[in-house]
Amino acid sequence: MSETAKLQIDDKTHEFPVVVGSENEHAIDIAKLRAQTGYITLDDGYGNTGSCQSSITYIDGEKGILRYRGIPIEQLAEHSTFVETAWLIIWGHLPTKQELASFRAQLVRHEMLHEGLRQMFDGFPASGHPMAILSAMINAMSCYHPDVMKIEMDDQATFESAAARLLSKVRTIAAASYKTSIGQPIMYPRPEKSYCENFLHMMFSIPNQRYAADPDVAQALNLILILHADHEQNCSTSTVRMVGSSGANLFASCSAGVCALWGPLHGGANVAVLEQLEYLHREKVDLKAFIEESKAKDSNKRLMGFGHRVYKNFDPRANILKAAADKVLKLLKVKDPLLDIARHLEEVALKDSYFVERKLYPNVDFYSGIIMRAMGIPVSMFTVMFAIGRMPGWIANWKEIHDDPNSRISRPRQVYTGPTKRDYVPMDQRG
Ligand code: SDX
């Protein structure tokens, strides 16, 4: 393939370099497009636009491939833990025994919240949305850890403690927001517990009655978090990079990521899927009729948990979660009619030409909620679980920008379509 791409505008041919990635992806480098032609590109939703070159995660949407630092998601789901996968994503290689032990020690050291941060929960109303609380608390962390404000490029020690603080405290904050919402006392982390068991303890223990995490529940939580750990330049990760590109600190950038993830088209979809399944079950809705409604342009109904900007064949994470759903529910002796409805919905949709022609398949959100519900995680916390899982990916993407001496602030252009030049009209002359 050619090293350059040619663009013909009027009678002039312009050439631009072609960039080829390690998996043979080809991109046209248009850094000099406007200087050379006076034109910019326009790409609503950035469906065809690469915002960066990254070595963290690779997705092949046609083949249903997802790899973190080259390792297939299927192998990590089977063999790894969330903490080990987080290290891989952030630092680029599987940790040695020593590196993993040291990282775990960091996570334990940073699991508590400063009492000033903990007291902030007294001000949130019980009805406060946990994603609003999570975003606020992550940003507020920089008030208590000012060293995160200025991490020098070569200062790996400060970055490592900031990353460990964020990855560890996000659990404590999430569990505390849940406890606040149900009027129970906040449970402090237990240093002897693993990452997932500690989270489950903080969520479900009450004073004088400690929740003993079922190992199968902790294992299911590991799987959920591993599958959500990164996903190249999705909406929330791109938000973290956009905010980080201005020099904003790690906590502020990831707090912005939480806000982007909250939307129902993105991380909020796992809540929307559960609500959709509960509605279908409660109202005994005919699935075929519901599918028809989700296809109608004028109905604002979509089949939540279906479709993806990148995956046009299948979402490998959905396949893993679909298989796990059966196993986890059997292990936990949970019979959930919503799983049968989800399966039936998928079966009906995948026989419908509307979905087949548009290459719409179940995505990561379609089955994840059923597993989380079986684990006892409340629906209101589903998107928070997604945020906990995605934290390593956000941290790694922030680091990739922060470590790049040539990184520039993100500042897209636009095509203006508003009023052309007109004069100011004094109030007494306005209609
Ligand atoms: C995540 O980017 C990532 O990697 C995200 C994520 C990650 O790990 O970070 O994978 C996590 O966000 C998964 C997606 C969760 N969202 C949902 O499940 C919400 C439902 N899905 C859709 O809203 C939609 O499929 C998106 C948002 C996921 C993708 O939207 P696109 O790429 O902008 O696609 P589109 O809206 O242009 O749809 C193309 C066509 C349209 O029909 P036509 O105009 O061609 O007639 O497909 C239709 C859409 O109406 N369509 C759907 C549909 N999804 C797309 N129709 C019914 N139900 C759906 N779910």
Short mmCIF file of C-alpha atoms and ligand atoms in Angstrom, two decimals:
data_model
loop_
_atom_site.label_atom_id
_atom_site.label_comp_id
_atom_site.label_asym_id
_atom_site.label_seq_id
_atom_site.Cartn_x
_atom_site.Cartn_y
_atom_site.Cartn_z
CA MET A 1 0.00 0.00 0.00
CA SER A 2 1.14 3.55 -0.78
CA GLU A 3 3.08 5.59 1.80
CA THR A 4 0.93 8.61 1.00
CA ALA A 5 -2.73 9.41 0.25
CA LYS A 6 -3.67 11.82 -2.53
CA LEU A 7 -6.54 14.30 -2.26
CA GLN A 8 -7.78 16.07 -5.38
CA ILE A 9 -9.32 19.54 -4.75
CA ASP A 10 -10.23 21.39 -7.94
CA ASP A 11 -7.21 21.01 -10.21
CA LYS A 12 -4.72 20.52 -7.38
CA THR A 13 -3.57 17.16 -5.96
CA HIS A 14 -2.46 17.17 -2.34
CA GLU A 15 -0.49 14.35 -0.73
CA PHE A 16 -0.62 13.33 2.92
CA PRO A 17 1.43 10.70 4.80
CA VAL A 18 -0.15 7.33 5.65
CA VAL A 19 0.39 6.02 9.20
CA VAL A 20 0.34 2.23 9.67
CA GLY A 21 -0.23 0.72 13.13
CA SER A 22 1.25 -2.50 14.56
CA GLU A 23 -1.94 -4.37 13.55
CA ASN A 24 -1.76 -2.94 10.03
CA GLU A 25 -4.47 -0.31 10.58
CA HIS A 26 -4.01 2.51 8.04
CA ALA A 27 -4.65 6.19 8.73
CA ILE A 28 -4.16 9.37 6.74
CA ASP A 29 -2.17 11.91 8.75
CA ILE A 30 -4.02 15.20 8.05
CA ALA A 31 -2.01 17.34 10.50
CA LYS A 32 -1.12 19.69 7.60
CA LEU A 33 -4.48 19.49 5.75
CA ARG A 34 -5.71 23.02 6.60
CA ALA A 35 -2.30 24.62 6.02
CA GLN A 36 -2.02 22.91 2.63
CA THR A 37 -5.64 23.15 1.41
CA GLY A 38 -7.58 25.58 3.63
CA TYR A 39 -10.01 22.72 4.24
CA ILE A 40 -10.76 20.82 7.47
CA THR A 41 -12.47 17.42 7.74
CA LEU A 42 -15.92 16.90 9.26
CA ASP A 43 -16.78 13.59 10.96
CA ASP A 44 -19.90 13.67 13.18
CA GLY A 45 -19.24 11.50 16.26
CA TYR A 46 -15.66 10.85 15.12
CA GLY A 47 -16.67 7.52 13.56
CA ASN A 48 -13.80 7.71 11.06
CA THR A 49 -11.34 9.89 12.96
CA GLY A 50 -8.37 8.68 14.98
CA SER A 51 -7.64 11.06 17.87
CA CYS A 52 -4.29 9.54 18.79
CA GLN A 53 -1.86 6.69 18.40
CA SER A 54 -2.06 4.38 21.41
CA SER A 55 -0.36 1.15 22.51
CA ILE A 56 -2.83 0.18 25.23
CA THR A 57 -5.80 -1.65 23.70
CA TYR A 58 -6.51 -3.12 20.28
CA ILE A 59 -10.01 -3.78 18.94
CA ASP A 60 -10.90 -5.35 15.61
CA GLY A 61 -14.64 -4.69 15.27
CA GLU A 62 -15.12 -6.97 12.27
CA LYS A 63 -13.39 -9.96 13.89
CA GLY A 64 -14.59 -9.35 17.47
CA ILE A 65 -11.03 -9.03 18.77
CA LEU A 66 -10.19 -7.21 22.03
CA ARG A 67 -6.64 -7.27 23.47
CA TYR A 68 -5.13 -5.36 26.38
CA ARG A 69 -1.43 -4.71 25.60
CA GLY A 70 -1.63 -7.56 23.07
CA ILE A 71 -3.17 -10.16 25.40
CA PRO A 72 -6.59 -11.47 24.26
CA ILE A 73 -9.48 -10.62 26.59
CA GLU A 74 -10.54 -14.30 26.64
CA GLN A 75 -7.20 -15.30 28.22
CA LEU A 76 -7.27 -12.51 30.79
CA ALA A 77 -10.88 -13.33 31.67
CA GLU A 78 -9.88 -16.95 32.27
CA HIS A 79 -6.50 -16.59 34.00
CA SER A 80 -6.03 -13.08 35.43
CA THR A 81 -7.36 -10.92 38.27
CA PHE A 82 -8.54 -7.34 38.00
CA VAL A 83 -5.50 -6.00 39.92
CA GLU A 84 -3.07 -7.88 37.66
CA THR A 85 -4.96 -6.75 34.54
CA ALA A 86 -4.95 -3.17 35.83
CA TRP A 87 -1.14 -3.29 36.17
CA LEU A 88 -0.85 -4.73 32.62
CA ILE A 89 -3.00 -1.95 31.19
CA ILE A 90 -1.29 0.89 33.10
CA TRP A 91 2.36 -0.20 32.83
CA GLY A 92 2.22 -2.24 29.62
CA HIS A 93 3.37 -5.68 30.79
CA LEU A 94 2.19 -8.47 33.09
CA PRO A 95 3.66 -7.73 36.55
CA THR A 96 6.34 -9.88 38.12
CA LYS A 97 5.45 -11.44 41.47
CA GLN A 98 7.31 -8.61 43.20
CA GLU A 99 5.65 -5.87 41.15
CA LEU A 100 2.20 -7.35 41.83
CA ALA A 101 2.90 -7.69 45.57
CA SER A 102 4.14 -4.10 45.73
CA PHE A 103 1.09 -2.82 43.82
CA ARG A 104 -1.28 -4.73 46.08
CA ALA A 105 0.50 -3.21 49.10
CA GLN A 106 -0.02 0.24 47.55
CA LEU A 107 -3.72 -0.48 47.06
CA VAL A 108 -4.01 -1.51 50.70
CA ARG A 109 -2.10 1.55 51.88
CA HIS A 110 -4.42 3.86 49.97
CA GLU A 111 -7.78 2.17 50.56
CA MET A 112 -9.03 4.52 53.30
CA LEU A 113 -10.53 7.96 52.66
CA HIS A 114 -9.27 11.04 54.50
CA GLU A 115 -11.87 11.76 57.20
CA GLY A 116 -12.54 15.11 55.54
CA LEU A 117 -13.53 13.27 52.35
CA ARG A 118 -15.58 10.75 54.30
CA GLN A 119 -17.49 13.55 56.01
CA MET A 120 -18.51 14.89 52.57
CA PHE A 121 -20.92 11.95 52.37
CA ASP A 122 -22.88 13.51 55.26
CA GLY A 123 -23.82 16.32 52.87
CA PHE A 124 -25.15 14.16 50.02
CA PRO A 125 -28.89 13.40 50.05
CA ALA A 126 -29.78 9.67 50.14
CA SER A 127 -31.37 10.19 46.72
CA GLY A 128 -28.10 11.50 45.27
CA HIS A 129 -27.08 9.54 42.16
CA PRO A 130 -23.95 7.44 42.87
CA MET A 131 -22.34 8.60 39.58
CA ALA A 132 -22.72 12.25 40.64
CA ILE A 133 -21.17 11.39 44.00
CA LEU A 134 -18.38 9.35 42.41
CA SER A 135 -17.39 12.12 40.01
CA ALA A 136 -17.50 14.76 42.78
CA MET A 137 -15.49 12.68 45.25
CA ILE A 138 -12.80 11.69 42.75
CA ASN A 139 -12.28 15.35 41.86
CA ALA A 140 -12.31 16.34 45.54
CA MET A 141 -9.52 13.82 46.24
CA SER A 142 -7.02 16.29 44.78
CA CYS A 143 -7.83 18.68 47.68
CA TYR A 144 -6.37 16.10 50.05
CA HIS A 145 -3.59 14.83 47.79
CA PRO A 146 -2.17 18.00 46.21
CA ASP A 147 0.92 16.13 44.96
CA VAL A 148 -1.30 14.78 42.15
CA MET A 149 -1.64 18.32 40.78
CA LYS A 150 1.87 18.37 39.33
CA ILE A 151 3.35 14.99 38.46
CA GLU A 152 6.65 15.56 36.64
CA MET A 153 7.03 13.41 33.52
CA ASP A 154 9.83 11.29 34.99
CA ASP A 155 8.35 11.12 38.49
CA GLN A 156 7.04 7.54 38.30
CA ALA A 157 6.80 7.18 42.08
CA THR A 158 4.27 10.03 42.43
CA PHE A 159 2.33 8.76 39.42
CA GLU A 160 2.26 5.21 40.86
CA SER A 161 0.92 6.39 44.20
CA ALA A 162 -1.68 8.60 42.47
CA ALA A 163 -2.78 5.66 40.30
CA ALA A 164 -2.94 3.33 43.32
CA ARG A 165 -4.84 5.95 45.33
CA LEU A 166 -7.43 6.34 42.57
CA LEU A 167 -7.82 2.62 41.83
CA SER A 168 -8.11 1.77 45.51
CA LYS A 169 -10.27 4.62 46.73
CA VAL A 170 -12.76 4.39 43.87
CA ARG A 171 -14.05 1.22 45.59
CA THR A 172 -14.28 2.90 48.99
CA ILE A 173 -16.08 5.92 47.49
CA ALA A 174 -18.49 3.72 45.49
CA ALA A 175 -19.40 1.56 48.49
CA ALA A 176 -19.76 4.63 50.72
CA SER A 177 -22.14 6.24 48.20
CA TYR A 178 -24.27 3.08 48.28
CA LYS A 179 -24.28 2.95 52.10
CA THR A 180 -25.23 6.65 52.22
CA SER A 181 -28.11 6.02 49.79
CA ILE A 182 -29.59 3.29 52.03
CA GLY A 183 -28.97 5.12 55.29
CA GLN A 184 -26.46 2.60 56.62
CA PRO A 185 -23.12 3.50 58.21
CA ILE A 186 -20.13 3.58 55.88
CA MET A 187 -17.99 0.44 56.28
CA TYR A 188 -14.23 0.90 56.39
CA PRO A 189 -12.03 -1.30 54.16
CA ARG A 190 -10.31 -4.36 55.61
CA PRO A 191 -6.58 -4.55 54.75
CA GLU A 192 -6.51 -8.35 54.79
CA LYS A 193 -9.09 -8.64 52.00
CA SER A 194 -8.46 -8.88 48.25
CA TYR A 195 -9.52 -6.02 45.98
CA CYS A 196 -12.92 -7.50 45.10
CA GLU A 197 -13.64 -9.08 48.51
CA ASN A 198 -12.90 -5.74 50.18
CA PHE A 199 -15.36 -3.95 47.90
CA LEU A 200 -18.07 -6.53 48.60
CA HIS A 201 -17.34 -6.21 52.34
CA MET A 202 -17.72 -2.40 52.19
CA MET A 203 -20.94 -2.77 50.20
CA PHE A 204 -22.71 -5.46 52.20
CA SER A 205 -21.23 -5.68 55.71
CA ILE A 206 -22.95 -3.87 58.56
CA PRO A 207 -21.46 -3.12 61.97
CA ASN A 208 -21.14 -6.32 64.05
CA GLN A 209 -22.24 -8.41 61.06
CA ARG A 210 -19.44 -8.94 58.57
CA TYR A 211 -20.40 -10.00 55.04
CA ALA A 212 -18.34 -13.03 54.11
CA ALA A 213 -17.86 -12.69 50.35
CA ASP A 214 -18.76 -15.92 48.58
CA PRO A 215 -15.58 -16.73 46.56
CA ASP A 216 -17.78 -17.23 43.49
CA VAL A 217 -19.19 -13.72 43.87
CA ALA A 218 -15.69 -12.27 44.24
CA GLN A 219 -14.58 -14.23 41.16
CA ALA A 220 -17.61 -12.97 39.19
CA LEU A 221 -16.74 -9.41 40.22
CA ASN A 222 -13.16 -9.93 39.04
CA LEU A 223 -14.51 -11.06 35.67
CA ILE A 224 -16.89 -8.09 35.34
CA LEU A 225 -14.09 -5.62 36.17
CA ILE A 226 -11.54 -7.28 33.84
CA LEU A 227 -14.01 -7.12 30.95
CA HIS A 228 -14.61 -3.40 31.52
CA ALA A 229 -10.96 -2.42 32.16
CA ASP A 230 -10.28 -0.63 28.86
CA HIS A 231 -11.73 -0.22 25.41
CA GLU A 232 -9.52 2.11 23.31
CA GLN A 233 -11.00 5.54 22.45
CA ASN A 234 -14.61 5.15 23.66
CA CYS A 235 -16.55 8.25 24.71
CA SER A 236 -15.39 8.35 28.35
CA THR A 237 -11.75 7.44 27.67
CA SER A 238 -11.60 10.08 24.94
CA THR A 239 -13.01 12.51 27.53
CA VAL A 240 -10.22 11.60 29.97
CA ARG A 241 -7.64 12.20 27.22
CA MET A 242 -9.30 15.46 26.17
CA VAL A 243 -9.27 16.81 29.75
CA GLY A 244 -5.78 15.43 30.45
CA SER A 245 -4.44 17.04 27.26
CA SER A 246 -4.87 20.48 28.86
CA GLY A 247 -2.52 19.42 31.68
CA ALA A 248 -5.38 18.76 34.11
CA ASN A 249 -4.45 16.31 36.86
CA LEU A 250 -5.27 12.59 36.88
CA PHE A 251 -8.15 12.90 39.35
CA ALA A 252 -9.84 15.78 37.49
CA SER A 253 -9.48 13.91 34.17
CA CYS A 254 -10.97 10.66 35.52
CA SER A 255 -13.74 12.58 37.26
CA ALA A 256 -14.70 13.89 33.79
CA GLY A 257 -14.56 10.32 32.50
CA VAL A 258 -17.17 9.32 35.10
CA CYS A 259 -19.50 12.03 33.78
CA ALA A 260 -19.15 10.88 30.16
CA LEU A 261 -19.66 7.23 31.13
CA TRP A 262 -22.93 8.09 32.92
CA GLY A 263 -24.90 8.60 29.70
CA PRO A 264 -27.41 5.85 28.72
CA LEU A 265 -25.81 5.46 25.30
CA HIS A 266 -22.51 4.56 27.01
CA GLY A 267 -21.94 3.16 30.51
CA GLY A 268 -25.46 4.03 31.63
CA ALA A 269 -26.75 1.40 29.19
CA ASN A 270 -26.27 -1.40 31.75
CA VAL A 271 -28.91 0.24 33.95
CA ALA A 272 -31.16 0.86 30.93
CA VAL A 273 -30.89 -2.82 29.92
CA LEU A 274 -32.01 -4.02 33.36
CA GLU A 275 -34.88 -1.52 33.45
CA GLN A 276 -35.87 -2.65 29.94
CA LEU A 277 -35.84 -6.35 30.96
CA GLU A 278 -37.76 -5.62 34.18
CA TYR A 279 -40.38 -3.70 32.16
CA LEU A 280 -40.75 -6.57 29.67
CA HIS A 281 -41.09 -9.06 32.54
CA ARG A 282 -43.43 -6.96 34.69
CA GLU A 283 -45.77 -5.96 31.86
CA LYS A 284 -45.48 -9.33 30.10
CA VAL A 285 -44.71 -7.42 26.90
CA ASP A 286 -44.72 -9.35 23.64
CA LEU A 287 -41.04 -9.39 22.63
CA LYS A 288 -41.71 -9.24 18.90
CA ALA A 289 -43.88 -6.14 19.40
CA PHE A 290 -41.18 -4.59 21.59
CA ILE A 291 -38.52 -5.27 18.96
CA GLU A 292 -40.75 -3.63 16.33
CA GLU A 293 -41.04 -0.57 18.57
CA SER A 294 -37.26 -0.38 19.05
CA LYS A 295 -36.87 -0.27 15.26
CA ALA A 296 -39.36 2.55 14.68
CA LYS A 297 -37.60 5.83 13.98
CA ASP A 298 -40.24 7.93 15.73
CA SER A 299 -40.28 5.87 18.95
CA ASN A 300 -37.45 7.02 21.18
CA LYS A 301 -37.07 3.37 22.21
CA ARG A 302 -33.87 1.54 21.37
CA LEU A 303 -32.99 -2.05 22.18
CA MET A 304 -30.62 -1.17 25.00
CA GLY A 305 -27.49 -3.31 25.22
CA PHE A 306 -27.55 -3.80 21.46
CA GLY A 307 -25.31 -2.18 18.86
CA HIS A 308 -21.81 -0.79 18.96
CA ARG A 309 -19.83 1.84 17.07
CA VAL A 310 -16.90 -0.55 16.54
CA TYR A 311 -18.08 -4.16 16.90
CA LYS A 312 -19.93 -5.14 13.72
CA ASN A 313 -19.90 -8.88 14.26
CA PHE A 314 -19.98 -9.59 17.97
CA ASP A 315 -18.68 -7.99 21.19
CA PRO A 316 -16.31 -10.62 22.67
CA ARG A 317 -17.15 -9.36 26.14
CA ALA A 318 -20.86 -10.05 25.57
CA ASN A 319 -20.04 -13.62 24.56
CA ILE A 320 -17.98 -14.15 27.72
CA LEU A 321 -20.68 -12.58 29.92
CA LYS A 322 -23.46 -14.61 28.25
CA ALA A 323 -21.58 -17.82 29.03
CA ALA A 324 -20.75 -16.63 32.56
CA ALA A 325 -24.34 -15.61 33.34
CA ASP A 326 -25.55 -19.20 33.34
CA LYS A 327 -22.60 -20.40 35.44
CA VAL A 328 -22.72 -17.58 38.01
CA LEU A 329 -26.49 -17.82 38.52
CA LYS A 330 -26.23 -21.60 38.99
CA LEU A 331 -23.32 -21.15 41.45
CA LEU A 332 -25.27 -18.54 43.37
CA LYS A 333 -28.46 -20.62 43.12
CA VAL A 334 -30.24 -17.64 41.57
CA LYS A 335 -33.07 -18.17 39.11
CA ASP A 336 -33.62 -14.93 37.23
CA PRO A 337 -36.44 -14.79 34.64
CA LEU A 338 -34.70 -11.76 33.13
CA LEU A 339 -31.93 -14.02 31.81
CA ASP A 340 -34.45 -16.04 29.82
CA ILE A 341 -36.02 -12.82 28.51
CA ALA A 342 -32.58 -11.48 27.51
CA ARG A 343 -31.76 -14.69 25.68
CA HIS A 344 -35.11 -14.69 23.89
CA LEU A 345 -34.75 -10.99 23.00
CA GLU A 346 -31.32 -11.68 21.50
CA GLU A 347 -32.68 -14.64 19.54
CA VAL A 348 -35.59 -12.64 18.09
CA ALA A 349 -33.42 -9.61 17.28
CA LEU A 350 -30.69 -11.61 15.55
CA LYS A 351 -33.30 -13.10 13.21
CA ASP A 352 -34.64 -9.64 12.34
CA SER A 353 -33.28 -8.10 9.13
CA TYR A 354 -33.27 -4.61 10.72
CA PHE A 355 -30.63 -5.69 13.25
CA VAL A 356 -28.78 -7.99 10.88
CA GLU A 357 -28.49 -5.34 8.12
CA ARG A 358 -27.25 -2.76 10.64
CA LYS A 359 -24.89 -5.29 12.26
CA LEU A 360 -26.42 -4.76 15.68
CA TYR A 361 -25.39 -7.40 18.24
CA PRO A 362 -25.45 -7.60 22.03
CA ASN A 363 -22.72 -5.45 23.58
CA VAL A 364 -20.99 -5.62 26.96
CA ASP A 365 -24.03 -4.11 28.70
CA PHE A 366 -26.57 -6.68 27.55
CA TYR A 367 -25.75 -9.44 30.05
CA SER A 368 -23.53 -7.70 32.63
CA GLY A 369 -26.48 -6.39 34.64
CA ILE A 370 -28.02 -9.83 35.08
CA ILE A 371 -24.80 -11.11 36.64
CA MET A 372 -24.39 -8.03 38.85
CA ARG A 373 -27.99 -8.35 40.03
CA ALA A 374 -27.40 -12.01 40.91
CA MET A 375 -24.36 -10.88 42.95
CA GLY A 376 -26.60 -8.54 44.92
CA ILE A 377 -25.30 -5.33 43.33
CA PRO A 378 -28.20 -2.81 43.21
CA VAL A 379 -29.15 -1.54 39.73
CA SER A 380 -28.37 2.03 40.80
CA MET A 381 -24.72 0.98 41.20
CA PHE A 382 -24.32 -0.77 37.82
CA THR A 383 -22.69 2.17 36.02
CA VAL A 384 -20.48 2.80 39.07
CA MET A 385 -19.24 -0.79 38.64
CA PHE A 386 -18.44 0.04 35.03
CA ALA A 387 -16.46 3.09 36.23
CA ILE A 388 -14.48 1.02 38.75
CA GLY A 389 -13.67 -1.45 35.98
CA ARG A 390 -12.68 1.28 33.50
CA MET A 391 -10.39 3.11 35.92
CA PRO A 392 -7.19 1.30 34.76
CA GLY A 393 -7.95 2.23 31.15
CA TRP A 394 -8.56 5.87 32.05
CA ILE A 395 -5.36 5.98 34.15
CA ALA A 396 -3.34 4.36 31.33
CA ASN A 397 -4.67 6.76 28.70
CA TRP A 398 -3.99 9.77 30.92
CA LYS A 399 -0.44 8.42 31.48
CA GLU A 400 0.07 7.93 27.74
CA ILE A 401 -0.62 11.63 27.13
CA HIS A 402 1.27 12.77 30.24
CA ASP A 403 4.40 10.76 29.28
CA ASP A 404 4.41 12.00 25.67
CA PRO A 405 6.67 15.08 25.33
CA ASN A 406 5.03 15.84 21.97
CA SER A 407 1.41 15.61 23.13
CA ARG A 408 -0.71 18.66 22.28
CA ILE A 409 -3.88 20.07 23.83
CA SER A 410 -6.97 18.64 22.07
CA ARG A 411 -8.76 21.40 20.24
CA PRO A 412 -11.01 20.25 17.34
CA ARG A 413 -12.16 22.69 14.63
CA GLN A 414 -15.76 23.19 13.41
CA VAL A 415 -17.79 24.24 10.38
CA TYR A 416 -19.74 27.37 11.41
CA THR A 417 -23.40 27.37 10.31
CA GLY A 418 -24.72 30.31 12.33
CA PRO A 419 -25.74 33.86 11.24
CA THR A 420 -23.28 35.78 9.04
CA LYS A 421 -22.07 39.26 10.17
CA ARG A 422 -24.83 41.56 11.49
CA ASP A 423 -24.86 44.71 13.71
CA TYR A 424 -25.93 45.10 17.31
CA VAL A 425 -29.52 46.45 17.62
CA PRO A 426 -30.27 48.74 20.58
CA MET A 427 -33.19 47.56 22.77
CA ASP A 428 -35.59 50.35 21.65
CA GLN A 429 -35.15 49.30 17.99
CA ARG A 430 -35.84 45.61 18.54
CA GLY A 431 -39.13 44.08 17.51
C1 SDX B 1 -20.68 1.00 25.54
O1 SDX B 1 -17.34 2.82 22.36
C2 SDX B 1 -17.23 1.85 23.20
O2 SDX B 1 -16.31 1.07 23.11
C3 SDX B 1 -18.29 1.79 24.28
C4 SDX B 1 -18.22 0.58 25.21
C5 SDX B 1 -16.99 0.61 26.08
O3 SDX B 1 -16.56 -0.46 26.55
O4 SDX B 1 -16.50 1.74 26.39
O5 SDX B 1 -18.23 -0.61 24.45
C6 SDX B 1 -19.40 0.55 26.17
O6 SDX B 1 -21.00 2.15 25.60
C7 SDX B 1 -21.52 -0.01 24.80
C8 SDX B 1 -22.79 0.61 24.13
C9 SDX B 1 -23.88 0.76 25.19
N1 SDX B 1 -25.01 1.51 24.63
C10 SDX B 1 -26.17 0.89 24.33
O7 SDX B 1 -26.36 -0.33 24.43
C11 SDX B 1 -27.28 1.83 23.88
C12 SDX B 1 -28.02 1.24 22.67
N2 SDX B 1 -27.12 1.26 21.51
C13 SDX B 1 -27.17 2.41 20.65
O8 SDX B 1 -27.64 3.59 21.12
C14 SDX B 1 -26.04 2.46 19.62
O9 SDX B 1 -25.93 1.22 19.06
C15 SDX B 1 -24.67 2.93 20.09
C16 SDX B 1 -24.75 4.20 20.84
C17 SDX B 1 -24.04 1.88 20.94
C18 SDX B 1 -23.81 3.13 18.84
O10 SDX B 1 -24.35 4.18 18.15
P1 SDX B 1 -23.80 4.61 16.68
O11 SDX B 1 -22.54 3.91 16.36
O12 SDX B 1 -23.83 6.09 16.62
O13 SDX B 1 -24.88 3.99 15.73
P2 SDX B 1 -26.12 4.77 15.16
O14 SDX B 1 -26.87 5.43 16.27
O15 SDX B 1 -25.66 5.63 14.03
O16 SDX B 1 -27.01 3.55 14.60
C19 SDX B 1 -26.87 3.08 13.27
C20 SDX B 1 -28.25 2.53 12.92
C21 SDX B 1 -29.35 3.59 13.10
O17 SDX B 1 -30.40 3.24 12.23
P3 SDX B 1 -30.50 4.00 10.75
O18 SDX B 1 -30.45 5.49 11.04
O19 SDX B 1 -29.32 3.48 9.98
O20 SDX B 1 -31.84 3.54 10.21
O21 SDX B 1 -28.60 1.46 13.82
C22 SDX B 1 -29.74 1.84 14.60
C23 SDX B 1 -29.83 3.35 14.52
O22 SDX B 1 -31.18 3.79 14.70
N3 SDX B 1 -29.47 1.39 15.98
C24 SDX B 1 -30.37 0.84 16.79
C25 SDX B 1 -29.66 0.50 17.95
N4 SDX B 1 -28.38 0.86 17.83
C26 SDX B 1 -28.26 1.43 16.60
N5 SDX B 1 -31.69 0.60 16.63
C27 SDX B 1 -32.31 0.01 17.68
N6 SDX B 1 -31.69 -0.36 18.86
C28 SDX B 1 -30.38 -0.13 19.01
N7 SDX B 1 -29.78 -0.46 20.15
#
